[in-house]
PDB file of C-alpha atoms in Angstrom:
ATOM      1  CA  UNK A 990      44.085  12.876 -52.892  1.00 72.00           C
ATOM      2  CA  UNK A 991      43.182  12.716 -49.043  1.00 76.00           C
ATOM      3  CA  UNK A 992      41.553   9.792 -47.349  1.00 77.00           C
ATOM      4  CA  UNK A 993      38.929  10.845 -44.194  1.00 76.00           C
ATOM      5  CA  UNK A 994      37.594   7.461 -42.081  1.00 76.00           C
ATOM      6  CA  UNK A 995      33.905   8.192 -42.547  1.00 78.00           C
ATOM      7  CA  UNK A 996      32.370   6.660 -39.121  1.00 76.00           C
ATOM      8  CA  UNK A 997      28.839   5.982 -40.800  1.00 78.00           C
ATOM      9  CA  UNK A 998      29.660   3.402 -43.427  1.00 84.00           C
ATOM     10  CA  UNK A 999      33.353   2.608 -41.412  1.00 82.00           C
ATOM     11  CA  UNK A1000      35.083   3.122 -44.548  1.00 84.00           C
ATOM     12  CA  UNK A1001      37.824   6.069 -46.080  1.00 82.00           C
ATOM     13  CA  UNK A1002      36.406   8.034 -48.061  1.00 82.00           C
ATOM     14  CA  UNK A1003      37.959  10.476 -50.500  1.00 81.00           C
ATOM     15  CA  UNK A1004      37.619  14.161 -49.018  1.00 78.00           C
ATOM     16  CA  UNK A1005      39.519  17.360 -49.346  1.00 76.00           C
ATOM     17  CA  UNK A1006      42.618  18.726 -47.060  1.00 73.00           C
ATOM     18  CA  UNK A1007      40.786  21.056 -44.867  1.00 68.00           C
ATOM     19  CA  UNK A1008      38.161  17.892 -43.871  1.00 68.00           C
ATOM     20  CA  UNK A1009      41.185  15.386 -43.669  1.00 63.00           C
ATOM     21  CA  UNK A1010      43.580  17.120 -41.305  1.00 66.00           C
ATOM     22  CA  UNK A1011      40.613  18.155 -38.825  1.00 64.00           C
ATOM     23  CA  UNK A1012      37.913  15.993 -38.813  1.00 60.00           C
ATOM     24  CA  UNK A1013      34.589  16.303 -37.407  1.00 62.00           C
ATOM     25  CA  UNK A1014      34.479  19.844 -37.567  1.00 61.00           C
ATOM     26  CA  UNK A1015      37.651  20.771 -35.481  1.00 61.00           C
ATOM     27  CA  UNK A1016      39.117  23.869 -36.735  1.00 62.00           C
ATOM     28  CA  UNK A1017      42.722  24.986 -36.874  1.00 63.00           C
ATOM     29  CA  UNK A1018      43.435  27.093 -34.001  1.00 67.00           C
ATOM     30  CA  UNK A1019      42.689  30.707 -34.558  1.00 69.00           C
ATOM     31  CA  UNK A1020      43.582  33.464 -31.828  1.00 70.00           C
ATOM     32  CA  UNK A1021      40.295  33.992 -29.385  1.00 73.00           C
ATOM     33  CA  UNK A1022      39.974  37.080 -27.630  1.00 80.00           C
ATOM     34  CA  UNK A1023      39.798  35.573 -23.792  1.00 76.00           C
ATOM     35  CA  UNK A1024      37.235  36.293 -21.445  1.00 74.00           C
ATOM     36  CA  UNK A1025      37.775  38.883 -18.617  1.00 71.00           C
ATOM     37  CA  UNK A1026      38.592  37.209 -15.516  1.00 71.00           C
ATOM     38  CA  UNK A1027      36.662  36.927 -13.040  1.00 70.00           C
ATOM     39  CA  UNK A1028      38.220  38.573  -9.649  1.00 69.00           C
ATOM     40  CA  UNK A1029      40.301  41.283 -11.874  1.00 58.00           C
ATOM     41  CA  UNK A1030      38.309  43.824 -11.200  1.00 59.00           C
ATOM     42  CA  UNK A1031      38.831  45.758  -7.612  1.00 64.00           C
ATOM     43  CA  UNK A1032      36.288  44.641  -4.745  1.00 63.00           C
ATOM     44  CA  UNK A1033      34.806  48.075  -3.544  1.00 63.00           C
ATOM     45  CA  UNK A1034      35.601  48.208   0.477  1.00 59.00           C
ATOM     46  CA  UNK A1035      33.863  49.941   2.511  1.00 59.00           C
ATOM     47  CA  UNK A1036      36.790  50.494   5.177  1.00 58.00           C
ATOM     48  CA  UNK A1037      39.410  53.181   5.032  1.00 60.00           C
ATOM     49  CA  UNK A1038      43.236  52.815   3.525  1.00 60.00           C
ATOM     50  CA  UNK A1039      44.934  50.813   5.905  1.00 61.00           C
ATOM     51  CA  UNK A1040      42.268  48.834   8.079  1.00 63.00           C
ATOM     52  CA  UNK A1041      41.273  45.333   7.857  1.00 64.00           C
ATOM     53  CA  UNK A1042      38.019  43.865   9.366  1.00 63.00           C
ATOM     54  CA  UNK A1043      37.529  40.269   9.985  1.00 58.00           C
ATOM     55  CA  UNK A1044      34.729  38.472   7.880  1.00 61.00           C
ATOM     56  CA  UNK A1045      31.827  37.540   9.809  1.00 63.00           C
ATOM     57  CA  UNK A1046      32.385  33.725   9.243  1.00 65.00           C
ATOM     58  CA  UNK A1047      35.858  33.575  10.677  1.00 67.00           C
ATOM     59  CA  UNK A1048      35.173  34.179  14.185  1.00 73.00           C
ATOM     60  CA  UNK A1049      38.105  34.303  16.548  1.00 80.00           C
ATOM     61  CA  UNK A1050      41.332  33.263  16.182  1.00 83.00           C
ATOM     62  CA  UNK A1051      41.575  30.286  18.633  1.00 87.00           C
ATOM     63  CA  UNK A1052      45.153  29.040  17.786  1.00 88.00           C
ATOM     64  CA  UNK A1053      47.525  31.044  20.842  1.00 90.00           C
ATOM     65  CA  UNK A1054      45.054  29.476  23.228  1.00 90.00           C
ATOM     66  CA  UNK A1055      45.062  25.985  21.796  1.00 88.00           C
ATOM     67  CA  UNK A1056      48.867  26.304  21.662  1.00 89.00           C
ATOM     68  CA  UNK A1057      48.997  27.266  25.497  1.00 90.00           C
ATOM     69  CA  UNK A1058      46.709  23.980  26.526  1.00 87.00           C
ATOM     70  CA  UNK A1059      48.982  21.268  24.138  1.00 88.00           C
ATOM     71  CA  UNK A1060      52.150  23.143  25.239  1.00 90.00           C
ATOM     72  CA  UNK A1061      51.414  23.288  28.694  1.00 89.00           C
ATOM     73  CA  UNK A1062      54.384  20.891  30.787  1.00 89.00           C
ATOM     74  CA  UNK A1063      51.506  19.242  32.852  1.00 88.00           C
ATOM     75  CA  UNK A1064      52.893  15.714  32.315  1.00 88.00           C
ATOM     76  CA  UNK A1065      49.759  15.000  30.609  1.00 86.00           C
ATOM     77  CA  UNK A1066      50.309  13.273  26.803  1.00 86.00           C
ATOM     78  CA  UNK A1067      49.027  15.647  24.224  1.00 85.00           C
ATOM     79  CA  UNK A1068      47.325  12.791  22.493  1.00 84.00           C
ATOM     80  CA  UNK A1069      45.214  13.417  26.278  1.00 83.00           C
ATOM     81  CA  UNK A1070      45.107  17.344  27.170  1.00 86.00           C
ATOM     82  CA  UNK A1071      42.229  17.958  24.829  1.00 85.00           C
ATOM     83  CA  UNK A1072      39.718  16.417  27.512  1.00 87.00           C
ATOM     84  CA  UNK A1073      37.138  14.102  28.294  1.00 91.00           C
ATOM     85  CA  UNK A1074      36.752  13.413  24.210  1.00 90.00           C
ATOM     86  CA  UNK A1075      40.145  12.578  24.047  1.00 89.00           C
ATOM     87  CA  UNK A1076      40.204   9.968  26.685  1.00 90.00           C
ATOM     88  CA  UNK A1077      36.944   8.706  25.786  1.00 94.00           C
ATOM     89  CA  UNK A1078      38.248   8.386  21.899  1.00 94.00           C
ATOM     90  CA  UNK A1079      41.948   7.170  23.405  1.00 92.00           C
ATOM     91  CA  UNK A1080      40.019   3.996  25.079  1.00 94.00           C
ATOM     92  CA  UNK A1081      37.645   3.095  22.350  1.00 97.00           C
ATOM     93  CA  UNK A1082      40.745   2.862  20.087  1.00 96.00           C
ATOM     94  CA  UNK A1083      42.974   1.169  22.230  1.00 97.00           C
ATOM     95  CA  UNK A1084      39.682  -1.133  23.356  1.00 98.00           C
ATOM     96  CA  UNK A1085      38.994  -1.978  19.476  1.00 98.00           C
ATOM     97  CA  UNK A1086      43.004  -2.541  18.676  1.00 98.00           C
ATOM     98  CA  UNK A1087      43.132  -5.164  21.704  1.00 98.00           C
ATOM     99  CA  UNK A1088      40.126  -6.865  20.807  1.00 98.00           C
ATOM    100  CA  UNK A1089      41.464  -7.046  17.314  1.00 98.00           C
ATOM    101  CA  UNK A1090      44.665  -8.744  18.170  1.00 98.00           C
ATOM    102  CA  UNK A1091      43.388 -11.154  20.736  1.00 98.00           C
ATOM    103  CA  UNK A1092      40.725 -12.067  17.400  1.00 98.00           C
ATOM    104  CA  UNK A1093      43.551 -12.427  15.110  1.00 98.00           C
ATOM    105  CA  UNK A1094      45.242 -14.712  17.751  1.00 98.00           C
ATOM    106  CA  UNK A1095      42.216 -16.946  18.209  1.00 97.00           C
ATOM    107  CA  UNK A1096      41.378 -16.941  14.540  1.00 96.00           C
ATOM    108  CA  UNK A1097      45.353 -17.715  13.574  1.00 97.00           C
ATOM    109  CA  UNK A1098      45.008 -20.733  16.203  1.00 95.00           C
ATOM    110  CA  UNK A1099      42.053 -22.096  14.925  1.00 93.00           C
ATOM    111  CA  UNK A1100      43.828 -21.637  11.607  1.00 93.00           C
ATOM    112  CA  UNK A1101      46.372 -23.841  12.363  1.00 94.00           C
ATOM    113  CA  UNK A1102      44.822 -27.013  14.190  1.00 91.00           C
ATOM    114  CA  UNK A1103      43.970 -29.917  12.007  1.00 86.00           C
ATOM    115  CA  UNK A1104      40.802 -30.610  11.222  1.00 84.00           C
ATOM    116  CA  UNK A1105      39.470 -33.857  12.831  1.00 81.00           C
ATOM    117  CA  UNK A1106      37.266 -35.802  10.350  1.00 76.00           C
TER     118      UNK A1106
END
């Protein structure tokens, strides 16, 4: 005999083999034809054999030119040669980090006097 926990009165129940070893309607695996995928089939192109065309979207490639400004030996840092974003974001940070250490000094100070009652 086979036991199957029946979830609607919380209690086993006698049932039958097939029920028992998949519940709730789970099947044994059977072998499923799979779906065609997706990108198999060839994308039509409307070039010839041997050209390529850049997408639209890409635009052009800007990485030689950013390599010649951040390689450039200008004795500028290269957390600087971007421009005036760079500085501006440079001194903000730096600003923020200063503040932020001088407030941790004042707050572990105050921290540590007694408190007069």
């Amino acid at each position: 005999m086979y036991y199957q926990f029946n979830g609607f009165t919380q209690r086993l129940t006698g049932s039958i083999a097939q029920k028992a070893y998949y519940p709730q309607g789970l099947q044994a695996a059977t072998p499923v034809e799979s779906a065609p995928l997706i990108f198999a089939t060839p994308t039509k192109s409307s070039l010839g054999h041997g050209t390529h065309a850049v997408p639209e979207y890409m635009g052009k490639n800007k990485v030689r030119d950013l390599q010649k400004l951040f390689q450039k030996p200008d004795g500028i840092p290269v957390h600087l040669k971007g421009g005036y974003t760079d500085r501006l974001l440079y001194r903000i940070t730096m600003a923020l980090t200063i503040g932020g250490a001088i407030y941790s000094l004042v707050a572990l100070i105050l921290a540590a006097q007694p408190q007069k009652k």
